[in-house]
Short mmCIF file of C-alpha atoms and ligand atoms in Angstrom, two decimals:
data_model
loop_
_atom_site.label_atom_id
_atom_site.label_comp_id
_atom_site.label_asym_id
_atom_site.label_seq_id
_atom_site.Cartn_x
_atom_site.Cartn_y
_atom_site.Cartn_z
CA MET A 7 -0.82 86.82 130.14
CA LEU A 8 -3.95 85.87 128.21
CA ASP A 9 -3.21 85.55 124.61
CA LEU A 10 -6.69 86.13 122.71
CA THR A 11 -5.13 86.53 119.13
CA TYR A 12 -6.46 83.23 117.49
CA GLU A 13 -6.44 82.18 113.76
CA ALA A 14 -9.80 81.31 112.76
CA PRO A 15 -10.56 77.64 111.44
CA LYS A 16 -11.29 76.94 108.08
CA PRO A 17 -14.91 76.59 107.23
CA LYS A 18 -16.18 72.97 106.65
CA VAL A 19 -16.64 72.39 102.75
CA ILE A 20 -19.08 69.82 101.78
CA ALA A 21 -18.82 68.72 98.22
CA GLY A 22 -22.31 68.03 96.37
CA ALA A 23 -23.08 66.53 93.23
CA LYS A 24 -22.50 69.87 91.29
CA LYS A 25 -20.23 72.08 93.67
CA ASP A 26 -18.81 72.90 96.87
CA TRP A 27 -20.77 74.10 99.70
CA GLU A 28 -20.27 75.79 102.77
CA LEU A 29 -22.38 75.51 106.30
CA VAL A 30 -23.65 78.56 108.65
CA ILE A 31 -24.93 77.36 111.83
CA GLY A 32 -26.54 79.45 114.65
CA LEU A 33 -27.43 77.80 117.91
CA GLU A 34 -30.43 78.75 120.84
CA VAL A 35 -29.25 76.82 123.84
CA HIS A 36 -31.57 76.43 126.43
CA ALA A 37 -29.82 76.27 129.72
CA GLN A 38 -31.77 75.28 133.06
CA VAL A 39 -30.70 77.63 136.00
CA ALA A 40 -29.24 75.79 138.68
CA SER A 41 -31.88 77.08 141.19
CA LYS A 42 -33.58 75.12 143.90
CA ALA A 43 -36.97 76.97 143.08
CA LYS A 44 -38.76 77.85 139.85
CA LEU A 45 -38.61 81.38 137.93
CA PHE A 46 -41.94 82.54 139.15
CA SER A 47 -43.03 80.14 142.24
CA GLY A 48 -41.38 78.73 145.02
CA ALA A 49 -41.80 75.18 144.16
CA SER A 50 -38.79 72.66 144.05
CA THR A 51 -36.84 71.88 140.71
CA THR A 52 -35.42 68.41 142.05
CA PHE A 53 -35.06 66.05 139.10
CA GLY A 54 -36.68 63.02 139.22
CA ALA A 55 -39.13 63.65 141.56
CA GLU A 56 -42.54 61.93 141.93
CA PRO A 57 -44.74 63.07 138.96
CA ASN A 58 -46.63 66.50 139.80
CA SER A 59 -45.34 66.94 143.04
CA ASN A 60 -43.26 69.73 142.40
CA VAL A 61 -46.08 72.00 141.23
CA SER A 62 -47.41 75.12 143.14
CA PHE A 63 -50.76 76.80 142.29
CA VAL A 64 -48.93 79.22 140.18
CA ASP A 65 -47.14 76.45 137.96
CA ALA A 66 -50.64 74.85 137.50
CA ALA A 67 -52.23 78.04 136.46
CA MET A 68 -55.07 78.25 138.83
CA PRO A 69 -57.31 80.98 138.57
CA GLY A 70 -55.93 83.93 140.25
CA MET A 71 -52.52 83.00 141.11
CA LEU A 72 -49.66 85.48 140.30
CA PRO A 73 -45.86 84.92 139.30
CA VAL A 74 -43.41 86.25 141.70
CA ILE A 75 -39.74 86.47 140.35
CA ASN A 76 -37.02 84.51 142.02
CA GLU A 77 -34.06 86.93 142.55
CA PHE A 78 -31.73 83.96 142.85
CA CYS A 79 -32.81 83.09 139.15
CA VAL A 80 -32.06 86.80 137.83
CA ALA A 81 -28.46 86.87 139.41
CA GLN A 82 -27.78 83.52 137.49
CA ALA A 83 -28.67 85.15 134.46
CA VAL A 84 -26.58 88.27 135.24
CA ARG A 85 -23.78 86.02 136.07
CA THR A 86 -23.69 84.13 132.95
CA GLY A 87 -24.09 87.34 130.80
CA LEU A 88 -20.74 88.61 132.86
CA GLY A 89 -19.33 85.46 132.34
CA LEU A 90 -19.89 85.94 128.52
CA LYS A 91 -18.75 89.25 128.43
CA ALA A 92 -22.10 90.46 127.62
CA ARG A 93 -24.06 93.61 128.14
CA ILE A 94 -26.26 93.55 131.25
CA ASN A 95 -29.52 95.27 130.46
CA LEU A 96 -30.56 97.32 133.73
CA TRP A 97 -34.20 97.43 132.32
CA SER A 98 -35.83 94.13 131.11
CA ALA A 99 -39.10 92.97 130.96
CA PHE A 100 -41.21 89.55 130.54
CA ASP A 101 -43.45 88.82 127.56
CA ARG A 102 -46.15 86.22 127.12
CA LYS A 103 -45.41 83.77 124.41
CA ASN A 104 -49.06 82.39 123.69
CA TYR A 105 -49.56 78.77 122.51
CA PHE A 106 -51.57 75.46 123.63
CA TYR A 107 -49.89 72.66 124.57
CA PRO A 108 -50.86 70.17 127.26
CA ASP A 109 -48.25 70.35 129.33
CA LEU A 110 -48.47 74.28 129.41
CA PRO A 111 -51.49 74.94 131.61
CA GLN A 112 -50.99 78.78 131.25
CA GLY A 113 -51.81 78.61 127.69
CA TYR A 114 -48.63 80.76 127.34
CA GLN A 115 -45.00 80.80 128.51
CA ILE A 116 -43.39 83.84 130.19
CA SER A 117 -40.35 84.84 128.35
CA GLN A 118 -38.32 87.93 127.19
CA LEU A 119 -38.89 88.57 123.56
CA TYR A 120 -38.39 92.47 123.17
CA HIS A 121 -36.46 93.34 126.06
CA PRO A 122 -33.88 90.38 127.29
CA ILE A 123 -31.79 90.65 130.34
CA VAL A 124 -28.49 90.19 128.67
CA GLY A 125 -27.59 91.44 125.33
CA GLU A 126 -24.40 90.88 123.11
CA GLY A 127 -21.67 88.92 124.32
CA GLU A 128 -18.96 86.16 122.98
CA VAL A 129 -17.66 82.86 123.54
CA ILE A 130 -14.14 81.83 122.20
CA VAL A 131 -14.38 78.16 120.90
CA ASP A 132 -11.08 76.51 120.99
CA MET A 133 -10.38 74.37 117.86
CA GLY A 134 -6.73 73.85 118.57
CA PRO A 135 -3.57 75.78 119.90
CA GLY A 136 -3.94 79.15 118.64
CA ILE A 137 -7.04 78.47 116.69
CA ALA A 138 -10.27 79.50 117.88
CA ARG A 139 -13.55 80.67 116.68
CA ARG A 140 -15.04 83.76 118.10
CA VAL A 141 -18.90 83.13 118.33
CA ARG A 142 -21.15 86.39 118.96
CA ILE A 143 -23.78 85.80 121.35
CA GLU A 144 -26.88 88.08 120.43
CA ARG A 145 -28.82 87.97 123.78
CA ILE A 146 -29.79 85.71 126.66
CA HIS A 147 -33.29 85.66 127.74
CA LEU A 148 -35.02 84.15 131.16
CA GLU A 149 -37.98 82.06 130.38
CA GLN A 150 -40.03 79.25 131.85
CA ASP A 151 -39.96 75.61 130.71
CA ALA A 152 -42.96 73.58 130.02
CA GLY A 153 -44.10 70.37 131.55
CA LYS A 154 -43.72 66.85 129.93
CA SER A 155 -46.08 64.83 128.22
CA ILE A 156 -45.72 60.93 128.63
CA HIS A 157 -46.98 58.99 125.72
CA ASP A 158 -45.30 55.67 126.50
CA MET A 159 -46.71 54.47 129.67
CA ASP A 160 -50.36 53.53 128.76
CA PRO A 161 -51.36 52.58 124.98
CA ALA A 162 -54.62 54.68 125.20
CA MET A 163 -53.80 57.60 127.08
CA SER A 164 -51.01 60.29 127.64
CA PHE A 165 -50.08 61.54 130.84
CA VAL A 166 -48.84 64.90 131.88
CA ASP A 167 -45.99 65.55 134.45
CA LEU A 168 -45.99 69.31 135.60
CA ASN A 169 -42.62 69.02 137.75
CA ARG A 170 -40.71 70.99 135.17
CA THR A 171 -43.33 73.46 134.55
CA GLY A 172 -42.00 77.17 135.36
CA VAL A 173 -38.31 76.00 135.81
CA ALA A 174 -36.24 78.79 134.88
CA LEU A 175 -34.21 78.64 131.70
CA MET A 176 -31.56 80.98 130.17
CA GLU A 177 -31.82 80.81 126.45
CA ILE A 178 -28.40 81.70 125.22
CA VAL A 179 -28.88 82.92 121.25
CA SER A 180 -25.66 82.89 119.23
CA ARG A 181 -25.19 84.57 115.94
CA PRO A 182 -24.87 82.73 112.97
CA ASP A 183 -20.89 82.28 113.69
CA LEU A 184 -20.57 78.54 113.50
CA ARG A 185 -19.08 77.01 110.19
CA GLY A 186 -19.08 73.19 110.71
CA PRO A 187 -20.31 70.28 112.86
CA GLU A 188 -17.34 70.19 114.92
CA GLU A 189 -17.39 73.93 115.90
CA ALA A 190 -21.00 73.79 116.84
CA ALA A 191 -20.19 70.83 119.19
CA ALA A 192 -17.15 72.38 120.23
CA TYR A 193 -19.39 75.68 120.95
CA VAL A 194 -21.88 73.61 123.22
CA GLY A 195 -18.72 71.95 125.05
CA LYS A 196 -17.31 75.41 125.56
CA LEU A 197 -20.63 77.01 126.66
CA ARG A 198 -21.19 74.15 129.09
CA GLN A 199 -17.81 74.52 130.55
CA ILE A 200 -18.39 78.29 131.19
CA LEU A 201 -21.76 77.62 132.65
CA ARG A 202 -20.28 74.96 134.70
CA TYR A 203 -17.41 77.05 136.08
CA LEU A 204 -19.91 79.92 136.87
CA GLY A 205 -22.28 77.50 138.67
CA THR A 206 -25.28 78.67 137.02
CA CYS A 207 -26.43 75.82 135.18
CA ASP A 208 -25.07 72.03 135.76
CA GLY A 209 -24.65 71.46 132.50
CA ASN A 210 -26.06 67.55 132.47
CA MET A 211 -27.10 67.20 129.04
CA GLN A 212 -28.88 63.73 129.92
CA ASN A 213 -31.49 65.15 132.04
CA GLY A 214 -31.97 67.89 129.43
CA ASN A 215 -30.70 70.74 131.52
CA LEU A 216 -28.66 71.84 128.65
CA ARG A 217 -30.19 71.46 125.15
CA ALA A 218 -29.46 73.04 121.87
CA ASP A 219 -32.04 74.07 118.99
CA VAL A 220 -29.74 74.08 115.96
CA ASN A 221 -30.19 76.11 113.22
CA VAL A 222 -28.49 74.95 109.68
CA SER A 223 -28.34 76.66 106.23
CA ILE A 224 -25.96 76.13 103.69
CA CYS A 225 -24.25 78.64 100.96
CA GLU A 226 -21.74 78.97 98.39
CA PRO A 227 -18.49 79.80 99.38
CA GLY A 228 -17.55 83.27 99.83
CA ALA A 229 -21.26 84.07 100.62
CA TYR A 230 -20.57 84.16 104.38
CA GLU A 231 -17.85 86.54 104.33
CA HIS A 232 -20.21 88.94 102.21
CA PHE A 233 -22.84 88.61 104.84
CA ARG A 234 -20.17 89.45 107.58
CA GLU A 235 -18.92 92.38 105.68
CA THR A 236 -22.35 93.75 104.73
CA GLY A 237 -24.68 92.36 107.50
CA ASP A 238 -26.94 91.39 104.37
CA PRO A 239 -28.62 87.91 105.54
CA SER A 240 -30.06 87.59 102.06
CA VAL A 241 -26.80 86.10 100.63
CA LEU A 242 -27.29 83.28 103.41
CA GLY A 243 -29.26 80.24 102.32
CA THR A 244 -32.75 79.64 104.31
CA ARG A 245 -32.40 77.88 107.48
CA CYS A 246 -33.89 74.84 109.19
CA GLU A 247 -34.22 74.70 112.78
CA ILE A 248 -33.31 71.22 114.39
CA LYS A 249 -35.07 71.08 117.93
CA ASN A 250 -34.10 69.99 121.33
CA MET A 251 -30.63 68.44 121.00
CA ASN A 252 -29.01 66.92 124.03
CA SER A 253 -25.87 65.23 122.88
CA MET A 254 -22.66 66.59 121.25
CA ARG A 255 -22.84 63.76 119.07
CA PHE A 256 -26.08 63.66 117.79
CA ILE A 257 -25.62 67.62 117.16
CA GLN A 258 -22.66 66.96 114.81
CA ALA A 259 -24.51 64.02 113.18
CA ALA A 260 -27.78 65.91 112.78
CA ILE A 261 -26.08 69.27 111.12
CA GLU A 262 -24.12 66.88 108.69
CA VAL A 263 -27.45 65.17 107.40
CA GLU A 264 -29.43 68.45 107.37
CA ALA A 265 -26.80 70.19 105.12
CA ARG A 266 -26.62 67.09 102.96
CA ARG A 267 -30.56 67.17 102.68
CA GLN A 268 -30.37 70.89 101.93
CA ILE A 269 -27.66 70.25 99.41
CA SER A 270 -29.69 67.65 97.56
CA ILE A 271 -32.89 70.05 97.32
CA VAL A 272 -31.14 72.83 96.00
CA GLU A 273 -28.78 71.06 93.56
CA GLY A 274 -31.97 69.32 92.30
CA GLY A 275 -33.49 72.83 91.70
CA GLY A 276 -35.75 73.47 94.73
CA THR A 277 -35.88 75.50 97.29
CA VAL A 278 -35.63 74.90 101.18
CA ASP A 279 -38.58 75.43 103.33
CA GLN A 280 -37.90 77.24 106.56
CA GLU A 281 -38.93 74.92 109.13
CA THR A 282 -38.32 73.03 112.44
CA ARG A 283 -37.23 69.79 112.34
CA LEU A 284 -36.19 66.79 114.41
CA TYR A 285 -33.52 64.75 114.31
CA ASP A 286 -33.96 60.76 114.44
CA PRO A 287 -30.77 59.22 115.42
CA ASP A 288 -32.11 55.57 114.73
CA LYS A 289 -32.88 56.55 110.91
CA GLY A 290 -29.78 59.32 110.79
CA GLU A 291 -32.26 61.48 109.34
CA THR A 292 -34.09 64.87 109.98
CA ARG A 293 -37.92 64.81 109.78
CA SER A 294 -40.10 68.12 109.29
CA MET A 295 -41.89 68.97 112.68
CA ARG A 296 -43.83 71.94 111.63
CA SER A 297 -43.43 75.02 109.53
CA LYS A 298 -41.51 77.94 111.08
CA GLU A 299 -43.86 79.95 113.23
CA GLU A 300 -42.91 83.80 113.17
CA ALA A 301 -42.84 86.05 116.43
CA HIS A 302 -46.34 87.51 115.31
CA ASP A 303 -47.74 83.61 115.39
CA TYR A 304 -47.66 83.79 119.07
CA ARG A 305 -49.14 87.05 119.81
CA TYR A 306 -46.35 88.21 122.36
CA PHE A 307 -47.39 90.96 124.53
CA PRO A 308 -45.75 92.19 127.63
CA ASP A 309 -47.08 90.05 130.87
CA PRO A 310 -49.52 92.20 132.55
CA ASP A 311 -48.66 90.32 135.96
CA LEU A 312 -45.03 91.39 136.04
CA LEU A 313 -43.63 94.62 136.44
CA PRO A 314 -40.37 95.26 134.42
CA LEU A 315 -37.30 94.15 135.73
CA GLU A 316 -35.27 96.88 136.93
CA ILE A 317 -31.90 95.73 138.85
CA GLU A 318 -29.26 98.30 140.02
CA GLN A 319 -25.75 98.76 138.64
CA ALA A 320 -24.21 98.12 142.06
CA TRP A 321 -25.75 94.78 142.38
CA VAL A 322 -24.36 93.59 138.87
CA ASP A 323 -21.06 94.99 140.15
CA ASP A 324 -21.17 92.76 143.30
CA ILE A 325 -21.94 89.73 141.02
CA ALA A 326 -18.98 90.58 138.84
CA ALA A 327 -16.76 91.06 141.79
CA SER A 328 -17.77 87.45 142.71
CA LEU A 329 -17.06 85.68 139.38
CA PRO A 330 -14.36 82.87 139.30
CA GLU A 331 -11.66 82.50 137.15
CA LEU A 332 -12.94 81.62 133.79
CA PRO A 333 -11.40 78.56 131.57
CA ASP A 334 -9.76 80.67 128.97
CA GLU A 335 -7.98 82.67 131.78
CA LYS A 336 -7.14 79.52 134.12
CA LYS A 337 -6.02 77.89 130.95
CA ALA A 338 -3.43 80.58 129.94
CA ARG A 339 -2.03 80.87 133.65
CA PHE A 340 -1.67 77.10 133.71
CA ILE A 341 0.68 77.30 130.62
CA ALA A 342 2.22 80.25 132.04
CA ASP A 343 2.70 79.54 135.67
CA TYR A 344 3.45 75.65 135.24
CA GLY A 345 4.99 75.60 131.53
CA MET A 346 2.60 73.15 130.46
CA THR A 347 1.45 72.53 127.10
CA ASP A 348 -1.67 73.62 125.39
CA TYR A 349 -2.74 70.20 125.51
CA ASP A 350 -2.55 69.31 129.21
CA ALA A 351 -3.82 72.76 130.34
CA GLY A 352 -6.87 71.93 128.42
CA VAL A 353 -7.09 68.57 129.91
CA LEU A 354 -6.55 70.19 133.50
CA THR A 355 -8.98 72.81 132.91
CA ALA A 356 -11.59 70.93 131.22
CA GLU A 357 -13.63 70.50 134.54
CA VAL A 358 -13.11 73.24 137.34
CA GLU A 359 -13.01 70.50 140.07
CA ALA A 360 -10.04 68.89 138.21
CA ALA A 361 -8.36 72.23 137.78
CA HIS A 362 -8.80 72.98 141.39
CA PHE A 363 -7.37 69.46 142.27
CA PHE A 364 -4.36 69.73 140.37
CA GLU A 365 -3.80 73.23 142.03
CA GLU A 366 -3.80 71.71 145.30
CA VAL A 367 -1.42 68.80 144.36
CA ALA A 368 1.09 71.60 142.32
CA ALA A 369 1.20 74.15 145.44
CA GLY A 370 4.68 74.10 146.62
CA ARG A 371 5.59 71.27 144.06
CA ASP A 372 7.11 70.77 140.73
CA GLY A 373 4.21 71.71 138.46
CA LYS A 374 5.11 69.75 135.49
CA THR A 375 5.40 66.65 137.68
CA ALA A 376 2.28 67.49 139.32
CA ALA A 377 0.58 67.80 135.90
CA ASN A 378 1.99 64.32 134.94
CA TRP A 379 0.66 62.67 137.67
CA VAL A 380 -2.62 63.81 137.72
CA ILE A 381 -3.09 63.33 134.02
CA ASN A 382 -1.63 60.07 133.46
CA GLU A 383 -1.81 58.29 136.76
CA LEU A 384 -4.99 59.82 138.52
CA PHE A 385 -7.08 60.26 135.47
CA GLY A 386 -6.01 57.01 133.74
CA ARG A 387 -7.06 55.07 136.95
CA LEU A 388 -10.20 56.93 137.27
CA LYS A 389 -11.06 56.61 133.77
CA LYS A 390 -10.66 52.73 134.32
CA ASP A 391 -13.30 52.94 136.95
CA ASP A 392 -15.71 55.04 135.03
CA ARG A 393 -15.54 57.43 138.05
CA ASP A 394 -14.70 61.27 137.79
CA ILE A 395 -12.88 63.80 139.65
CA THR A 396 -15.02 64.25 142.28
CA GLU A 397 -15.02 60.71 143.13
CA SER A 398 -11.25 60.01 143.27
CA PRO A 399 -10.47 57.70 146.52
CA VAL A 400 -7.10 59.74 146.25
CA SER A 401 -7.02 63.21 147.71
CA PRO A 402 -4.58 65.93 146.72
CA ALA A 403 -3.03 65.91 150.06
CA GLN A 404 -2.14 61.94 149.33
CA LEU A 405 -1.04 62.45 145.82
CA GLY A 406 1.06 65.36 147.02
CA THR A 407 2.55 63.24 149.49
CA ILE A 408 3.48 60.73 147.02
CA LEU A 409 5.19 63.19 144.89
CA ASP A 410 7.01 64.49 148.03
CA LEU A 411 8.52 60.83 148.51
CA ILE A 412 9.64 60.93 144.97
CA ALA A 413 11.10 64.30 145.43
CA THR A 414 13.18 63.70 148.17
CA GLY A 415 14.44 60.20 146.88
CA ASP A 416 12.84 58.00 149.44
CA ILE A 417 10.67 55.98 146.75
CA SER A 418 11.97 55.60 143.21
CA GLY A 419 9.18 56.47 140.43
CA LYS A 420 8.38 52.89 139.69
CA ILE A 421 7.66 52.15 143.45
CA ALA A 422 5.72 55.29 143.32
CA LYS A 423 3.32 53.71 140.80
CA ASP A 424 2.66 50.88 143.04
CA LEU A 425 2.13 53.07 146.02
CA PHE A 426 -0.18 55.15 144.03
CA GLU A 427 -2.29 52.04 143.61
CA ILE A 428 -2.28 50.85 147.09
CA VAL A 429 -3.45 54.26 148.15
CA TYR A 430 -6.10 54.29 145.44
CA THR A 431 -7.49 50.84 146.81
CA ASP A 432 -6.94 50.83 150.48
CA GLY A 433 -6.45 54.42 151.38
CA GLY A 434 -4.09 55.56 154.14
CA ASP A 435 -1.28 58.01 154.49
CA PRO A 436 1.68 57.32 151.84
CA ALA A 437 4.51 58.01 154.29
CA ALA A 438 2.97 55.33 156.59
CA ILE A 439 2.43 52.95 153.80
CA VAL A 440 6.29 53.34 152.82
CA GLU A 441 7.53 52.76 156.34
CA ALA A 442 5.21 49.99 157.08
CA ARG A 443 5.79 47.95 153.96
CA GLY A 444 9.52 48.74 153.56
CA MET A 445 9.08 50.41 150.22
CA LYS A 446 12.06 52.96 150.84
CA GLN A 447 14.50 53.17 148.26
CA VAL A 448 18.04 51.82 149.05
CA THR A 449 20.39 54.63 148.58
CA ASP A 450 22.84 53.02 150.67
CA THR A 451 25.42 52.46 148.39
CA GLY A 452 27.50 49.68 150.61
CA ALA A 453 24.31 47.82 150.63
CA ILE A 454 24.08 48.14 146.77
CA GLU A 455 27.85 47.21 146.37
CA THR A 456 27.26 44.09 148.36
CA VAL A 457 24.46 43.05 145.85
CA VAL A 458 26.26 43.95 143.02
CA ASP A 459 29.26 41.82 143.99
CA GLU A 460 27.33 38.85 144.66
CA ILE A 461 25.89 39.02 141.13
CA ILE A 462 29.35 39.67 139.32
CA ALA A 463 30.70 36.80 141.49
CA ALA A 464 27.83 34.33 140.30
CA ASN A 465 27.99 35.44 136.64
CA PRO A 466 31.72 35.36 135.15
CA ALA A 467 30.64 34.54 131.57
CA GLN A 468 28.04 37.71 131.56
CA VAL A 469 31.09 39.71 133.34
CA GLU A 470 33.28 38.85 130.25
CA LYS A 471 30.59 39.87 127.47
CA ALA A 472 29.75 42.98 129.26
CA ARG A 473 33.27 44.01 128.97
CA GLN A 474 33.30 43.57 125.35
CA ASN A 475 30.03 45.39 125.08
CA PRO A 476 29.30 47.81 127.53
CA LYS A 477 25.41 47.81 126.65
CA LEU A 478 25.17 44.64 128.23
CA ALA A 479 25.52 46.17 131.70
CA GLY A 480 21.95 46.95 131.71
CA TRP A 481 21.59 42.93 132.42
CA PHE A 482 23.44 43.68 135.71
CA VAL A 483 21.35 46.55 136.40
CA GLY A 484 18.01 44.49 135.94
CA GLN A 485 19.61 41.78 138.23
CA VAL A 486 20.15 44.29 141.02
CA MET A 487 16.86 45.85 140.76
CA LYS A 488 15.28 42.01 140.96
CA ALA A 489 17.26 41.21 144.06
CA THR A 490 16.13 44.35 145.62
CA GLY A 491 12.61 44.40 144.92
CA GLY A 492 12.74 47.54 142.91
CA LYS A 493 13.77 49.45 145.67
CA ALA A 494 17.52 50.55 145.08
CA ASN A 495 18.30 53.95 143.61
CA PRO A 496 18.72 53.20 139.89
CA GLN A 497 21.15 55.85 139.17
CA ALA A 498 23.13 54.62 142.13
CA VAL A 499 23.17 51.22 140.92
CA ASN A 500 24.12 52.32 137.23
CA ASP A 501 27.12 53.73 138.67
CA ILE A 502 28.19 50.92 141.05
CA VAL A 503 27.68 48.23 138.26
CA SER A 504 29.96 50.61 135.76
CA ALA A 505 32.49 50.93 138.36
CA LYS A 506 32.54 47.28 139.26
CA LEU A 507 32.58 46.14 135.89
CA GLY A 508 35.40 48.53 135.05
CA LEU A 509 33.59 50.30 132.07
P1 ADP B 603 -35.88 84.09 114.94
O1 ADP B 603 -36.30 85.28 115.61
O2 ADP B 603 -36.69 84.03 113.59
O3 ADP B 603 -35.87 82.79 115.59
P2 ADP B 603 -33.21 84.67 114.81
O4 ADP B 603 -32.70 85.86 114.36
O5 ADP B 603 -33.43 84.74 116.26
O6 ADP B 603 -34.66 84.26 114.28
O7 ADP B 603 -32.26 83.56 115.00
C1 ADP B 603 -32.45 82.32 115.60
C2 ADP B 603 -30.97 81.49 115.35
O8 ADP B 603 -30.98 81.24 114.00
C3 ADP B 603 -30.09 82.31 115.86
O9 ADP B 603 -28.96 81.16 116.78
C4 ADP B 603 -29.24 82.58 114.58
O10 ADP B 603 -27.81 82.58 114.74
C5 ADP B 603 -29.37 81.43 113.53
N1 ADP B 603 -29.76 81.94 112.20
C6 ADP B 603 -30.03 83.13 111.60
N2 ADP B 603 -29.91 83.04 110.19
C7 ADP B 603 -29.13 81.55 110.17
C8 ADP B 603 -28.91 81.06 108.86
N3 ADP B 603 -28.81 81.70 107.71
N4 ADP B 603 -28.17 80.10 108.84
C9 ADP B 603 -28.10 79.34 110.08
N5 ADP B 603 -28.41 80.01 111.12
C10 ADP B 603 -29.14 81.06 111.04
MG1 MG B 604 -35.55 83.10 118.18
#
């Protein structure tokens, strides 16, 4: 059962010179649709291609070229909306957002201002066991990405690369429901996780495929609760928008410094100007980029080249039927089915590939043991090599066989770790390796007894001591394990040593 009765985390309080302040944060996340072709043209979206090689006449805005909507991108936006439990608008429309920029040859961006394809939804942001922030999504709209101006290749010239021009973006707009830097970063993390589960965006922040505009304001304690009760935004502070953040660490740092900047302005008797700012990670400060534009500055109007986008409920239902199990559901099921902790379930479901790997290992085996091995041995080993789960040299079947060998008593837990290392570096069938290298655990009590007898005979002084102090029997157990290369069944050794020493 999925338990969604969470407790809300406390808002972060920042002490100013004069009083305490709280933060209010809302994010506009731009997620690149995982599509091979652009939103309105057939040009490729491959990252890192030769500059200006993925540009069609439509992207270059040649006269007379007309955009044609890419149905696949629309489906991904719908899929994302369904994943965020949002309302899907069967009727939506595209608008032109007019502005001049060298990397925007059309002179406008095609976006959806008045009628977005997706309406209100939500994201549950986990902040610890049983503690979560429910962040409301206001809308998701489809829009085109712009190209890239390159200023650092030549001292006198700037270059323009139009490869990214026209690539489909989903702009996911949250309500101002986040109350601290950690929550904001956790929100982006959760959103990224859901998008990756859905397969609608690869979430690669380094390549800029997921980036966020972060809106920050400060208010006095209690003001936000008043805003939520009355819906009156005037009780909140004026917000500033920090543009284009593509690292969780920088998002947190930027919010923190921006909040402190606003606090010192307000406490100094000034007022915060609503503006767009840039975060400079080297200097650890935000800088003004431009004063905030209003929608009317862009002269938005319905794009006359595109018909309104009408989709059918049956099509939406088909997409809904194909949704995968999402992170919250998967995590709750792991806790319930495998008896694992909230923490372990969180680790195993963080990446969908890891969750699948684990479930293959756990199938028909003890879930807790499988979870331990995947988290401690496998993840630990992969981390050492800076590899992710998709690059694991050990397959689920191989790891499963190792667990089977432990379960049947063929190998001890200690030998299993050696075996794991061999399989990790050399590959091969674990059972065959155990046979070939004679790694089987000795459970033959006769053989163990012979070794115990030899060690007792050779160490009369130790025997005397152990009879006085039974704790010293451990020394004999250690000697037996050493003599058998760690292959003797530890329980059997213990029993035999105790019996022979008469303890
Ligand atoms: P605009 O249309 O001017 O961009 P929106 O209402 O669409 O303004 O809000 C843009 C983003 O700013 C949203 O993510 C929203 O949650 C956030 N936001 C709105 N008000 C505040 C505030 N007072 N403090 C922080 N963020 C805010
Ligand atoms: Mg906006």
